[in-house]
CSV table of C-alpha atoms (C1' of nucleotides) in Angstrom, one decimal:
chain,number,residue,atom,x,y,z
A,26,MET,CA,-21.7,162.2,-115.0
A,27,GLY,CA,-19.1,161.7,-112.3
A,28,ILE,CA,-19.4,165.0,-110.5
A,29,PHE,CA,-21.2,163.8,-107.5
A,30,GLU,CA,-19.3,160.6,-107.4
A,31,ARG,CA,-16.0,162.4,-107.7
A,32,ARG,CA,-16.9,164.7,-104.8
A,33,GLU,CA,-18.1,161.8,-102.7
A,34,ARG,CA,-14.8,159.9,-103.4
A,35,ILE,CA,-12.7,162.9,-102.3
A,36,ARG,CA,-14.9,163.3,-99.3
A,37,LYS,CA,-14.4,159.7,-98.3
A,38,GLN,CA,-10.7,160.1,-98.8
A,39,VAL,CA,-10.4,163.2,-96.7
A,40,ARG,CA,-12.4,161.6,-94.0
A,41,ALA,CA,-10.1,158.6,-94.0
A,42,ASP,CA,-7.1,160.9,-93.9
A,43,ILE,CA,-8.5,162.7,-90.8
A,44,LEU,CA,-8.9,159.4,-89.0
A,45,LYS,CA,-5.5,158.2,-90.0
A,46,THR,CA,-3.8,161.4,-89.0
A,47,ALA,CA,-5.5,161.4,-85.6
A,48,ARG,CA,-4.2,157.8,-85.0
A,49,ASP,CA,-0.7,158.7,-86.3
A,50,ILE,CA,-0.4,161.6,-83.9
A,51,ALA,CA,-1.8,159.6,-81.0
A,52,ARG,CA,0.7,156.8,-81.8
A,53,GLU,CA,3.7,159.1,-81.8
A,54,GLU,CA,2.8,161.7,-79.1
A,55,GLY,CA,-0.2,160.2,-77.2
A,56,TRP,CA,-3.8,161.1,-77.3
A,57,GLN,CA,-3.4,164.2,-75.2
A,58,ALA,CA,-1.4,165.7,-78.1
A,59,VAL,CA,-4.1,165.1,-80.7
A,60,SER,CA,-5.7,168.4,-81.5
A,61,ILE,CA,-8.0,169.6,-84.3
A,62,ARG,CA,-5.4,172.1,-85.4
A,63,LYS,CA,-2.6,169.5,-85.6
A,64,ILE,CA,-4.8,167.2,-87.7
A,65,ALA,CA,-5.8,170.1,-90.0
A,66,ASP,CA,-2.1,171.0,-90.4
A,67,VAL,CA,-1.2,167.5,-91.6
A,68,ILE,CA,-4.1,167.1,-94.0
A,69,GLU,CA,-3.4,170.7,-95.2
A,70,TYR,CA,-6.8,172.2,-94.5
A,71,SER,CA,-8.0,174.8,-92.1
A,72,PRO,CA,-9.3,173.6,-88.7
A,73,PRO,CA,-13.0,174.2,-89.3
A,74,ILE,CA,-13.0,171.8,-92.2
A,75,LEU,CA,-12.9,169.0,-89.8
A,76,TYR,CA,-16.4,169.9,-88.6
A,77,GLU,CA,-17.7,169.1,-92.1
A,78,TYR,CA,-16.7,165.5,-91.5
A,79,PHE,CA,-17.3,165.1,-87.8
A,80,ASP,CA,-19.7,166.9,-85.5
A,81,ASN,CA,-17.0,167.3,-82.9
A,82,LYS,CA,-13.8,165.8,-81.6
A,83,ASP,CA,-15.8,163.3,-79.5
A,84,LYS,CA,-17.5,161.9,-82.6
A,85,LEU,CA,-14.2,161.6,-84.3
A,86,LEU,CA,-12.8,159.5,-81.5
A,87,GLU,CA,-16.0,157.5,-81.4
A,88,THR,CA,-15.5,156.6,-85.1
A,89,ILE,CA,-12.0,155.3,-84.3
A,90,ARG,CA,-13.3,153.4,-81.4
A,91,ASP,CA,-16.1,151.8,-83.4
A,92,GLU,CA,-13.7,150.7,-86.1
A,93,GLY,CA,-11.6,149.1,-83.4
A,94,PHE,CA,-14.5,147.1,-82.0
A,95,ALA,CA,-15.6,146.2,-85.6
A,96,TYR,CA,-12.2,144.9,-86.5
A,97,LEU,CA,-12.0,142.7,-83.4
A,98,HIS,CA,-15.5,141.4,-84.1
A,99,GLU,CA,-14.5,140.5,-87.7
A,100,GLU,CA,-11.5,138.6,-86.5
A,101,LEU,CA,-13.6,136.8,-84.0
A,102,LEU,CA,-16.1,135.7,-86.7
A,103,LYS,CA,-13.2,134.3,-88.7
A,104,ILE,CA,-12.0,132.3,-85.7
A,105,LYS,CA,-15.5,131.0,-85.1
A,106,ASN,CA,-15.6,129.6,-88.6
A,107,LEU,CA,-12.2,128.0,-88.3
A,108,TYR,CA,-12.6,126.1,-85.0
A,109,ARG,CA,-15.2,124.0,-83.3
A,110,SER,CA,-13.8,123.8,-79.7
A,111,PRO,CA,-15.1,126.6,-77.5
A,112,GLU,CA,-11.9,126.6,-75.5
A,113,LYS,CA,-9.9,126.9,-78.7
A,114,ILE,CA,-12.0,129.9,-79.9
A,115,ILE,CA,-11.3,131.7,-76.6
A,116,ILE,CA,-7.6,131.0,-76.8
A,117,GLU,CA,-7.3,131.9,-80.4
A,118,PHE,CA,-9.2,135.2,-79.9
A,119,ALA,CA,-6.9,136.0,-76.9
A,120,GLN,CA,-4.0,135.9,-79.3
A,121,VAL,CA,-5.8,138.2,-81.7
A,122,GLN,CA,-6.6,140.6,-78.8
A,123,TRP,CA,-2.9,140.7,-77.7
A,124,ARG,CA,-1.7,141.3,-81.2
A,125,PHE,CA,-4.3,144.1,-81.6
A,126,LEU,CA,-3.0,145.7,-78.4
A,127,LEU,CA,0.5,145.7,-79.8
A,128,GLU,CA,-0.2,146.7,-83.3
A,129,GLN,CA,-3.0,149.2,-82.7
A,130,THR,CA,-2.2,150.5,-79.2
A,131,GLU,CA,-3.6,153.9,-79.9
A,132,VAL,CA,-6.9,152.5,-81.1
A,133,PHE,CA,-7.1,150.3,-78.0
A,134,GLN,CA,-6.5,153.3,-75.8
A,135,VAL,CA,-9.5,155.2,-77.3
A,136,MET,CA,-11.6,152.1,-77.1
A,137,PHE,CA,-11.3,152.1,-73.3
A,138,ASN,CA,-10.5,155.7,-72.5
A,139,LEU,CA,-6.9,155.0,-71.4
A,140,ASN,CA,-3.9,157.2,-71.1
A,141,GLY,CA,-5.6,160.5,-71.7
A,142,ALA,CA,-7.8,159.3,-74.5
A,143,LEU,CA,-11.4,160.4,-73.8
A,144,CYS,CA,-14.5,159.6,-75.8
A,145,GLN,CA,-17.6,160.3,-73.7
A,146,SER,CA,-19.9,158.2,-75.8
A,147,GLN,CA,-21.0,154.9,-74.2
A,148,LYS,CA,-22.6,153.6,-77.4
A,149,ALA,CA,-19.9,151.0,-78.1
A,150,TYR,CA,-20.2,149.4,-74.7
A,151,GLN,CA,-23.9,149.3,-74.8
A,152,ILE,CA,-23.7,147.4,-78.1
A,153,GLU,CA,-20.9,145.2,-76.8
A,154,PHE,CA,-23.2,144.1,-73.9
A,155,SER,CA,-26.4,143.7,-75.8
A,156,MET,CA,-27.3,141.0,-78.4
A,157,LEU,CA,-25.0,138.7,-76.5
A,158,ASN,CA,-26.7,135.4,-77.4
A,159,ASN,CA,-25.1,135.3,-80.8
A,160,HIS,CA,-21.7,136.6,-79.8
A,161,PRO,CA,-19.2,133.9,-80.5
A,162,ILE,CA,-17.6,134.1,-77.1
A,163,TRP,CA,-21.0,134.0,-75.4
A,164,GLU,CA,-21.8,130.9,-77.4
A,165,ALA,CA,-18.5,129.4,-76.5
A,166,LEU,CA,-19.0,130.0,-72.8
A,167,ALA,CA,-22.5,128.6,-73.0
A,168,MET,CA,-21.0,125.4,-74.5
A,169,ILE,CA,-18.3,125.1,-71.9
A,170,ARG,CA,-20.7,125.7,-69.1
A,171,PRO,CA,-24.4,125.3,-70.0
A,172,ARG,CA,-26.5,127.5,-67.7
A,173,SER,CA,-29.3,130.0,-67.9
A,174,ALA,CA,-28.8,132.8,-70.4
A,175,ASP,CA,-28.4,135.3,-67.6
A,176,ALA,CA,-25.7,133.1,-65.9
A,177,VAL,CA,-23.8,132.8,-69.2
A,178,SER,CA,-24.1,136.6,-69.7
A,179,LYS,CA,-22.6,137.1,-66.3
A,180,THR,CA,-19.7,134.8,-67.2
A,181,PHE,CA,-19.3,136.7,-70.4
A,182,TYR,CA,-18.9,139.9,-68.5
A,183,GLU,CA,-16.2,138.2,-66.4
A,184,TRP,CA,-14.4,137.1,-69.6
A,185,TRP,CA,-14.7,140.5,-71.0
A,186,CYS,CA,-13.3,142.3,-68.0
A,187,LEU,CA,-10.6,139.7,-67.5
A,188,THR,CA,-9.3,139.9,-71.1
A,189,TYR,CA,-9.7,143.6,-71.9
A,190,GLY,CA,-8.9,144.6,-68.3
A,191,PHE,CA,-5.6,142.7,-68.5
A,192,LEU,CA,-4.7,144.4,-71.7
A,193,ALA,CA,-5.7,147.8,-70.3
A,194,MET,CA,-3.6,147.3,-67.2
A,195,SER,CA,-0.6,146.2,-69.3
A,196,VAL,CA,-0.8,149.1,-71.7
A,197,VAL,CA,-1.3,151.6,-68.8
A,198,THR,CA,1.5,150.4,-66.5
A,199,GLN,CA,4.1,148.9,-68.8
A,200,PRO,CA,6.6,150.8,-70.9
A,201,LYS,CA,6.4,150.0,-74.6
A,202,ALA,CA,9.6,148.0,-74.4
A,203,THR,CA,8.5,145.6,-71.7
A,204,LEU,CA,4.9,145.2,-72.9
A,205,THR,CA,5.7,142.3,-75.2
A,206,ASN,CA,7.1,140.3,-72.2
A,207,MET,CA,3.6,140.2,-70.7
A,208,GLU,CA,2.0,138.0,-73.4
A,209,PRO,CA,2.7,134.7,-71.6
A,210,SER,CA,1.0,136.1,-68.4
A,211,PHE,CA,-2.0,137.2,-70.4
A,212,MET,CA,-2.4,133.9,-72.2
A,213,GLU,CA,-1.9,132.0,-69.0
A,214,SER,CA,-4.7,134.1,-67.4
A,215,VAL,CA,-7.1,133.3,-70.2
A,216,ARG,CA,-6.2,129.6,-70.1
A,217,ARG,CA,-6.7,129.6,-66.3
A,218,PHE,CA,-10.1,131.2,-66.7
A,219,SER,CA,-11.1,128.7,-69.4
A,220,ARG,CA,-10.0,125.8,-67.3
A,221,ALA,CA,-11.7,127.0,-64.1
A,222,LEU,CA,-15.0,127.2,-65.9
A,223,ALA,CA,-15.4,123.4,-66.5
B,8,MET,CA,7.9,179.4,-31.4
B,9,GLY,CA,4.7,179.4,-33.4
B,10,ILE,CA,5.5,181.6,-36.4
B,11,PHE,CA,7.2,178.9,-38.5
B,12,GLU,CA,4.9,176.2,-37.2
B,13,ARG,CA,1.8,178.3,-37.9
B,14,ARG,CA,3.0,179.0,-41.5
B,15,GLU,CA,3.7,175.3,-42.0
B,16,ARG,CA,0.3,174.4,-40.6
B,17,ILE,CA,-1.4,176.8,-43.0
B,18,ARG,CA,0.7,175.5,-45.9
B,19,LYS,CA,-0.2,172.0,-45.1
B,20,GLN,CA,-3.9,173.0,-44.9
B,21,VAL,CA,-3.8,174.8,-48.3
B,22,ARG,CA,-2.1,171.9,-49.9
B,23,ALA,CA,-4.7,169.5,-48.6
B,24,ASP,CA,-7.4,171.9,-49.8
B,25,ILE,CA,-6.0,171.8,-53.3
B,26,LEU,CA,-5.9,168.0,-53.4
B,27,LYS,CA,-9.4,167.8,-52.0
B,28,THR,CA,-10.8,170.4,-54.4
B,29,ALA,CA,-9.2,168.6,-57.4
B,30,ARG,CA,-10.9,165.3,-56.3
B,31,ASP,CA,-14.2,167.1,-55.7
B,32,ILE,CA,-14.3,168.6,-59.1
B,33,ALA,CA,-13.3,165.3,-60.7
B,34,ARG,CA,-16.0,163.5,-58.8
B,35,GLU,CA,-18.7,165.8,-60.0
B,36,GLU,CA,-17.6,166.7,-63.5
B,37,GLY,CA,-14.9,164.3,-64.4
B,38,TRP,CA,-11.1,164.7,-64.6
B,39,GLN,CA,-11.3,166.5,-68.0
B,40,ALA,CA,-13.0,169.3,-66.1
B,41,VAL,CA,-10.3,169.7,-63.5
B,42,SER,CA,-8.3,172.9,-64.2
B,43,ILE,CA,-5.8,174.9,-62.2
B,44,ARG,CA,-8.1,177.9,-62.5
B,45,LYS,CA,-11.2,176.1,-61.2
B,46,ILE,CA,-9.2,174.8,-58.2
B,47,ALA,CA,-7.9,178.3,-57.6
B,48,ASP,CA,-11.4,179.7,-57.7
B,49,VAL,CA,-12.6,177.2,-55.1
B,50,ILE,CA,-9.7,177.7,-52.6
B,51,GLU,CA,-10.0,181.5,-53.3
B,52,TYR,CA,-6.4,182.0,-54.5
B,53,SER,CA,-5.1,183.1,-57.8
B,54,PRO,CA,-4.0,180.3,-60.2
B,55,PRO,CA,-0.2,180.7,-59.9
B,56,ILE,CA,-0.4,180.0,-56.2
B,57,LEU,CA,-0.9,176.3,-57.0
B,58,TYR,CA,2.6,176.2,-58.3
B,59,GLU,CA,3.9,177.0,-54.9
B,60,TYR,CA,2.5,173.7,-53.8
B,61,PHE,CA,3.0,171.5,-56.8
B,62,ASP,CA,5.5,171.8,-59.6
B,63,ASN,CA,2.8,171.3,-62.2
B,64,LYS,CA,-0.6,169.6,-62.7
B,65,ASP,CA,1.0,166.3,-63.4
B,66,LYS,CA,2.7,166.3,-59.9
B,67,LEU,CA,-0.6,167.2,-58.4
B,68,LEU,CA,-2.3,164.2,-59.9
B,69,GLU,CA,0.7,162.1,-59.0
B,70,THR,CA,0.1,163.0,-55.4
B,71,ILE,CA,-3.5,161.9,-55.5
B,72,ARG,CA,-2.5,158.7,-57.2
B,73,ASP,CA,0.2,158.0,-54.6
B,74,GLU,CA,-2.3,158.6,-51.8
B,75,GLY,CA,-4.6,156.1,-53.5
B,76,PHE,CA,-2.0,153.4,-53.6
B,77,ALA,CA,-0.9,154.1,-50.1
B,78,TYR,CA,-4.4,153.8,-48.8
B,79,LEU,CA,-4.9,150.4,-50.4
B,80,HIS,CA,-1.5,149.2,-49.1
B,81,GLU,CA,-2.5,150.2,-45.6
B,82,GLU,CA,-5.8,148.3,-45.9
B,83,LEU,CA,-3.9,145.3,-47.2
B,84,LEU,CA,-1.5,145.3,-44.2
B,85,LYS,CA,-4.5,145.4,-41.8
B,86,ILE,CA,-6.0,142.4,-43.6
B,87,LYS,CA,-2.6,140.6,-43.5
B,88,ASN,CA,-2.6,141.0,-39.7
B,89,LEU,CA,-6.2,139.8,-39.3
B,90,TYR,CA,-6.1,136.5,-41.4
B,91,ARG,CA,-3.7,133.6,-41.8
B,92,SER,CA,-5.2,131.9,-44.8
B,93,PRO,CA,-3.7,133.2,-48.1
B,94,GLU,CA,-7.0,132.7,-49.9
B,95,LYS,CA,-8.9,134.6,-47.3
B,96,ILE,CA,-6.4,137.5,-47.6
B,97,ILE,CA,-7.0,137.7,-51.4
B,98,ILE,CA,-10.7,137.6,-51.0
B,99,GLU,CA,-10.9,140.1,-48.2
B,100,PHE,CA,-8.6,142.5,-50.2
B,101,ALA,CA,-10.8,142.1,-53.2
B,102,GLN,CA,-13.7,143.4,-51.2
B,103,VAL,CA,-11.6,146.4,-50.1
B,104,GLN,CA,-10.6,147.0,-53.7
B,105,TRP,CA,-14.3,147.0,-54.8
B,106,ARG,CA,-15.3,149.3,-52.0
B,107,PHE,CA,-12.4,151.6,-52.9
B,108,LEU,CA,-13.6,151.7,-56.5
B,109,LEU,CA,-17.1,152.8,-55.4
B,110,GLU,CA,-16.2,155.2,-52.7
B,111,GLN,CA,-13.1,156.9,-54.4
B,112,THR,CA,-13.9,156.4,-58.0
B,113,GLU,CA,-12.1,159.6,-59.0
B,114,VAL,CA,-8.9,158.5,-57.2
B,115,PHE,CA,-9.1,155.1,-58.9
B,116,GLN,CA,-9.4,156.9,-62.3
B,117,VAL,CA,-6.2,158.9,-61.8
B,118,MET,CA,-4.4,155.8,-60.4
B,119,PHE,CA,-4.9,154.1,-63.8
B,120,ASN,CA,-5.3,157.0,-66.2
B,121,LEU,CA,-8.9,156.2,-66.9
B,122,ASN,CA,-11.7,158.3,-68.4
B,123,GLY,CA,-9.6,161.3,-69.3
B,124,ALA,CA,-7.4,161.4,-66.2
B,125,LEU,CA,-3.8,161.6,-67.2
B,126,CYS,CA,-0.8,161.5,-65.0
B,127,GLN,CA,2.3,160.8,-67.0
B,128,SER,CA,4.5,159.6,-64.2
B,129,GLN,CA,5.1,155.9,-64.1
B,130,LYS,CA,6.6,156.0,-60.6
B,131,ALA,CA,3.7,154.4,-58.8
B,132,TYR,CA,3.7,151.4,-61.1
B,133,GLN,CA,7.5,150.9,-60.8
B,134,ILE,CA,7.1,150.9,-57.0
B,135,GLU,CA,4.1,148.6,-57.2
B,136,PHE,CA,6.1,146.0,-59.3
B,137,SER,CA,9.3,146.2,-57.3
B,138,MET,CA,10.0,144.9,-53.7
B,139,LEU,CA,7.4,142.2,-54.3
B,140,ASN,CA,8.8,139.6,-52.0
B,141,ASN,CA,7.2,141.3,-49.0
B,142,HIS,CA,4.0,142.3,-50.6
B,143,PRO,CA,1.3,140.6,-48.7
B,144,ILE,CA,-0.4,139.3,-51.9
B,145,TRP,CA,2.9,138.1,-53.3
B,146,GLU,CA,3.4,136.2,-50.0
B,147,ALA,CA,-0.1,134.8,-50.2
B,148,LEU,CA,0.4,133.6,-53.8
B,149,ALA,CA,3.7,132.0,-52.8
B,150,MET,CA,2.0,130.1,-50.1
B,151,ILE,CA,-0.9,128.9,-52.3
B,152,ARG,CA,1.5,127.9,-55.0
B,153,PRO,CA,5.2,127.6,-53.9
B,154,ARG,CA,7.4,128.2,-56.9
B,155,SER,CA,10.5,130.2,-57.8
B,156,ALA,CA,10.4,133.9,-56.9
B,157,ASP,CA,10.1,134.8,-60.6
B,158,ALA,CA,7.2,132.4,-61.1
B,159,VAL,CA,5.4,133.9,-58.1
B,160,SER,CA,6.1,137.4,-59.4
B,161,LYS,CA,4.5,136.4,-62.7
B,162,THR,CA,1.4,135.1,-60.9
B,163,PHE,CA,1.4,138.3,-58.9
B,164,TYR,CA,1.2,140.3,-62.2
B,165,GLU,CA,-1.6,138.1,-63.3
B,166,TRP,CA,-3.5,138.8,-60.0
B,167,TRP,CA,-2.7,142.5,-60.4
B,168,CYS,CA,-4.1,142.8,-63.9
B,169,LEU,CA,-7.1,140.6,-63.1
B,170,THR,CA,-8.3,142.6,-60.1
B,171,TYR,CA,-7.4,146.2,-61.1
B,172,GLY,CA,-8.2,145.4,-64.8
B,173,PHE,CA,-11.7,144.2,-63.9
B,174,LEU,CA,-12.3,147.3,-61.8
B,175,ALA,CA,-11.0,149.5,-64.5
B,176,MET,CA,-13.2,147.9,-67.2
B,177,SER,CA,-16.2,148.2,-64.9
B,178,VAL,CA,-15.7,151.9,-64.2
B,179,VAL,CA,-15.0,152.7,-67.8
B,180,THR,CA,-17.9,150.8,-69.3
B,181,GLN,CA,-20.6,150.8,-66.7
B,182,PRO,CA,-22.8,153.8,-65.8
B,183,LYS,CA,-22.6,154.8,-62.1
B,184,ALA,CA,-26.0,153.4,-61.5
B,185,THR,CA,-25.3,149.8,-62.7
B,186,LEU,CA,-21.7,149.7,-61.4
B,187,THR,CA,-22.7,148.2,-58.0
B,188,ASN,CA,-24.4,145.3,-59.8
B,189,MET,CA,-21.0,144.0,-61.0
B,190,GLU,CA,-19.6,143.2,-57.6
B,191,PRO,CA,-20.7,139.5,-57.6
B,192,SER,CA,-19.0,139.1,-61.0
B,193,PHE,CA,-15.8,140.7,-59.6
B,194,MET,CA,-15.7,138.5,-56.5
B,195,GLU,CA,-16.5,135.4,-58.5
B,196,SER,CA,-13.6,136.2,-60.9
B,197,VAL,CA,-11.2,136.6,-57.9
B,198,ARG,CA,-12.4,133.4,-56.3
B,199,ARG,CA,-12.0,131.6,-59.7
B,200,PHE,CA,-8.5,132.8,-59.9
B,201,SER,CA,-7.7,131.8,-56.4
B,202,ARG,CA,-9.2,128.3,-56.9
B,203,ALA,CA,-7.5,127.8,-60.2
B,204,LEU,CA,-4.1,128.3,-58.6
B,205,ALA,CA,-4.1,125.3,-56.3
C,29,DA,C1',13.5,204.2,-40.8
C,30,DG,C1',15.1,201.7,-44.7
C,31,DT,C1',16.0,197.4,-46.9
C,32,DA,C1',15.3,192.5,-48.1
C,33,DT,C1',12.2,188.8,-48.2
C,34,DT,C1',8.0,186.7,-48.6
C,35,DG,C1',3.1,185.9,-50.4
C,36,DG,C1',0.2,186.9,-53.7
C,37,DT,C1',-1.8,188.9,-58.0
C,38,DT,C1',-1.9,190.7,-62.6
C,39,DT,C1',-0.6,190.1,-67.0
C,40,DA,C1',0.9,187.5,-70.8
C,41,DC,C1',1.9,183.6,-74.0
C,42,DA,C1',0.9,179.7,-76.6
C,43,DG,C1',-2.2,176.4,-77.0
C,44,DT,C1',-7.2,174.1,-77.0
C,45,DG,C1',-12.4,173.1,-79.2
C,46,DT,C1',-15.6,175.4,-81.7
C,47,DT,C1',-18.6,178.8,-84.1
C,48,DA,C1',-19.9,182.8,-87.3
C,49,DA,C1',-18.7,185.7,-90.8
C,50,DA,C1',-16.0,186.6,-94.7
C,51,DT,C1',-14.0,185.1,-98.7
C,52,DT,C1',-12.6,182.4,-102.4
C,53,DT,C1',-13.6,178.8,-105.7
C,54,DT,C1',-16.5,176.1,-108.4
C,55,DT,C1',-20.7,175.3,-110.8
C,56,DA,C1',-25.0,176.5,-113.7
C,57,DG,C1',-27.6,179.3,-116.9
C,58,DC,C1',-27.6,182.1,-120.7
D,25,DG,C1',-17.3,183.8,-122.3
D,26,DC,C1',-19.9,186.2,-118.8
D,27,DT,C1',-22.7,186.5,-114.8
D,28,DA,C1',-25.3,184.8,-110.8
D,29,DA,C1',-25.9,181.3,-107.6
D,30,DA,C1',-23.9,177.8,-104.8
D,31,DA,C1',-20.5,175.3,-102.7
D,32,DA,C1',-16.0,175.0,-100.5
D,33,DT,C1',-12.7,177.0,-97.6
D,34,DT,C1',-10.5,180.3,-94.7
D,35,DT,C1',-10.0,184.0,-91.4
D,36,DA,C1',-11.3,185.9,-87.1
D,37,DA,C1',-13.1,185.4,-82.8
D,38,DC,C1',-14.6,183.5,-78.1
D,39,DA,C1',-13.9,181.2,-74.1
D,40,DC,C1',-11.2,178.1,-72.3
D,41,DT,C1',-6.4,175.6,-70.8
D,42,DG,C1',-1.3,175.2,-68.3
D,43,DT,C1',2.3,178.0,-67.0
D,44,DA,C1',6.0,181.7,-66.5
D,45,DA,C1',7.5,186.6,-65.8
D,46,DA,C1',6.7,190.8,-63.9
D,47,DC,C1',4.8,193.4,-60.4
D,48,DC,C1',2.9,194.8,-55.8
D,49,DA,C1',2.0,194.9,-51.0
D,50,DA,C1',2.9,193.5,-46.5
D,51,DT,C1',6.0,191.7,-43.3
D,52,DA,C1',10.8,190.9,-41.0
D,53,DC,C1',15.4,192.3,-40.0
D,54,DT,C1',19.1,195.5,-39.5
DNA sequence: AGTATTGGTTTACAGTGTTAAATTTTTAGC
DNA sequence: GCTAAAAATTTAACACTGTAAACCAATACT
């Protein structure tokens, strides 16, 4: 009896379409151009249908943001399993971060409320700054510079703001065309940070 | 005399009132709550009057942004005239940057399109990244690490993204109450950057 | 005094997020 | 296959937004 299953499958598909459409519009016209009605137009439903899938626009953006953080975390775990050297882990992840910025710019924007994107929820940040002691980067920093847990957490915050802050400033101030030119500066900044720790 | 001057004086006052009101609303309710009508309400004019003073909302925000950059530049010049050591200039300015973030958070947000603030103009950034060779920080970096002009400009960009990026990440992810706690991390990051150059 | 200019407002348009009511479509029971 | 209940979807509406055109009243100049 696949009636429930079929419905659920369709629901999942529509939900995914909504998220994808929001990202598509944001990518091409910027987040300030993303509206409930425009999304509804593309997925060929009437606007109120979106509220069957998301409580409101903020929750929709929150989902996109969460998926962004989840993706980066997965990539980080892969790296952790590939390399032993803490410095190497930091550098490799920096490359992932940069690639993410280029390939999923619109997701990055909503992750950090940049360029008109606005998701009021602070949930993702709270999660990001709790349960640090088994965050691969936290562990890496603890290995490079063994200190108290609090001291390592402070260094973690410095790493966090350095890397994501650099990416944020780049995407905010640089036109798309010149953005790629900034990768060496980013990597150099991360290397400098890493070196200066020891 | 007096009739033109009086009119011009009033015009200047109204213009200033508009800018101040926009900042006030942004400060208390966030930039997403700043609307032409709300500003008009406060200054006790009808909405279209605002278009006598600013071409559109974007230009209004651009003005606030420009004033922010201008203020920081003035403070930087003061510091340059007070200290000789390039490291000292960088550190002192970092303190000014932090204070600016705390005291004029809403201006900082529009300067970097954070938290729903959106000014499409890229003018300020273009200015910020041109005419570098007599920017006090550029000069300081050139003194600490004498290299080609291009190499110094690259380091300047790294300083720029490190400092403003750190502030941006802090204001985006931290609640107002805990924001002040992050100053030591910020200052440590700037010192680490400065040390790692030599 | 009559006309042109200025300063300001009212009205209007197209768009926004969101909710409630109305309506259509699908399912379940006989 | 027909009807009643339930689910899915749409239409209509509200209170907003930025902005432009039309209008009005007071002032300045001839």
